[in-house]
Amino acid sequence: MARRYSRQEEALEIKSLRRILSAYLNYSDAAEEDVRRYERSFAKLSPAHKDLLSHLPVKYKRIRWCISVNTFFIMSMLQAFEPPIEMNQGVNFDDHDGQGDTVEGHPLSATLSNPIDKDVCSEQLTISGSHVSMHRPLHGKEENNLINHATRSNGKEGTHIESCCNEYVDRPLTDDHCKEPCDCHQSASCHDSLTNANVSSPPRDWLDMSSRANIPLADVDKVRCIIRNIIRDWTIEGQRERDQCYKPILKELDRLFPSRSKERPPSCLVPGAGLGRLALEISCLGFVSQGNEFSYYMMICSSFILNHTQAAGEWTIYPWIHGNCNSLSDIDQLRPVSFPDIHPASAGITEGFSMCGGDFVEVYNDESQKGTWDAVVTCFFLDTAHNIVEYIEIISNIVKDGGVWINMGPLLYHFADSYGPDDEMSVELSLEDVKKVAFHYGFELEVETTIETTYSANPRSMMQNRYFAPLWTMKKKQKP
Ligand code: SAH
């Protein structure tokens, strides 16, 4: 059986991917625009007030430098990104028709036979037998890659597997003089040379093309969001959040599967895997772990960190420069953070670790998935649903009888206040009702507790949004 996306589907996919790339590429301009705004306000001060705050122009200069460092990381990441689809096809990507303005999770087009989310990593697939390949052929280096980027298509049998690699980037990504720029100019020139990097194959025109697009500020916000997620998943600063959110989950998995065999490790799916740290930790614990994620923003970044980092602490970013609010000091705001805190490839993963791009509902609501997972772990994921009942039904379908579902996270329904013209579906249940639905689908509560935590919070901010989130383990009843 072979299925290819139609030209229309492909065009929409290219368009949405270009838009996401544009957001990354416009990060620097949007950040610069903010700094100009600060400067305009400063210029309006009286001379006496300016004197009082004479350090601020220096701070703005310093922020510009930080932006250039962040930009260098983003450009390096984009250089390593291997689009799953031929990007140089003629698609009018400058035409923002509003589809991409919707929050993540909205179908790209109702007319598609196999709906593709605008942020979905729904690669161009060629499916034959049980092997699903990405569009681009394999190259020589994948064996060095830590994860395989699994991709599935709705209703198709079999799993993936293939990986992304950056073998066509001539310039090594760890070029030291670029990594730690000593001034703005040097960093800026690194940025330029990366944009026009001498790439062998294929030509990366799509980077240039995407950079010309005008993009809504909401898209740039998503890039800033990714930067915050890097802190959560891949830095020492994020350790506290990971201890609060991921550690109890890992403890539960360890307790529930005490005698894990290396020969036949239990399997665990992590829907809404974000930047992949939890899925990696589960893999290191001795599970065949698969993360599932539908945002290209996330997938581009997780692929880079998982597959392309050479050493712990290889990269430095300034994640907190984008807001002046609730800051205790300028030093706090302008502090650098290095990442990743561990070298993923040396972390000790279990064979079979993969990241699967696509909408959880599309990918796993499938016959072939029935009763295949020993464990499903959801962390800050349930409330991303349009229809949480559907999520729970699918989780119940894919967990083996006697298998477990560990969930942690609040119920801050993502579509609860989407008042757009599309009248997005959003079923918003209380915790009590969520559990009732789970029991209906054959789950039994084993453990339940409350976790107090934040989500991608700046630990040194005066404002901390705290969640008191349920953590539970449910077991799927054995069929008699
Ligand atoms: N588990 C991670 C990320 C939580 S945020 C953590 O704890 O840090 C929720 C994630 O789910 C986001 O990365 C979002 O892109 C992803 N997501 C939302 N809806 C999804 C869907 N239908 N299928 C797959 N991933 C989805």
CSV table of C-alpha atoms and ligand atoms in Angstrom, one decimal, residues 104 229 232-233 246 270-274 278 292-295 298 358-361 379-381 384 391 414 455, ligand 1:
chain,number,residue,atom,x,y,z
A,104,GLU,CA,-1.9,25.2,17.9
A,229,ASN,CA,10.5,25.3,27.3
A,232,ARG,CA,12.1,23.6,31.6
A,233,ASP,CA,13.5,20.6,29.8
A,246,TYR,CA,8.8,14.4,35.9
A,270,VAL,CA,4.3,10.2,26.0
A,271,PRO,CA,1.7,12.2,24.1
A,272,GLY,CA,2.4,15.9,24.0
A,273,ALA,CA,6.1,15.3,24.6
A,274,GLY,CA,7.1,19.0,24.2
A,278,LEU,CA,10.4,13.3,29.9
A,292,ASN,CA,4.4,12.2,20.4
A,293,GLU,CA,4.3,15.9,19.5
A,294,PHE,CA,2.4,17.8,16.9
A,295,SER,CA,4.1,21.2,17.0
A,298,MET,CA,8.7,21.9,19.3
A,358,GLY,CA,1.6,14.2,14.4
A,359,ASP,CA,-1.7,14.9,16.2
A,360,PHE,CA,-2.3,12.4,18.9
A,361,VAL,CA,-5.8,11.8,17.8
A,379,CYS,CA,2.1,15.5,31.5
A,380,PHE,CA,0.4,18.9,31.0
A,381,PHE,CA,-1.3,17.3,28.0
A,384,THR,CA,-4.8,20.5,25.1
A,391,TYR,CA,-8.3,11.7,24.4
A,414,HIS,CA,-6.4,25.4,25.8
A,455,TYR,CA,5.2,25.6,34.1
B,1,SAH,N1,4.7,17.3,28.3
B,1,SAH,C1,5.5,18.4,28.1
B,1,SAH,C2,4.8,19.5,27.2
B,1,SAH,C3,3.4,19.9,27.7
B,1,SAH,S1,2.7,21.2,26.8
B,1,SAH,C4,5.9,19.1,29.4
B,1,SAH,O1,5.4,18.7,30.4
B,1,SAH,O2,6.7,20.0,29.4
B,1,SAH,C5,1.6,20.3,25.8
B,1,SAH,C6,2.3,19.8,24.5
B,1,SAH,O3,1.3,19.0,23.8
B,1,SAH,C7,2.7,20.9,23.6
B,1,SAH,O4,4.0,20.6,23.2
B,1,SAH,C8,1.8,20.8,22.4
B,1,SAH,O5,2.4,21.1,21.2
B,1,SAH,C9,1.4,19.3,22.4
B,1,SAH,N2,0.1,19.0,21.9
B,1,SAH,C10,-1.0,19.6,22.0
B,1,SAH,N3,-2.0,19.0,21.3
B,1,SAH,C11,-1.5,17.9,20.8
B,1,SAH,C12,-2.0,16.8,20.0
B,1,SAH,N4,-3.3,16.8,19.6
B,1,SAH,N5,-1.1,15.9,19.6
B,1,SAH,C13,0.2,15.9,19.9
B,1,SAH,N6,0.7,16.9,20.7
B,1,SAH,C14,-0.1,17.9,21.1
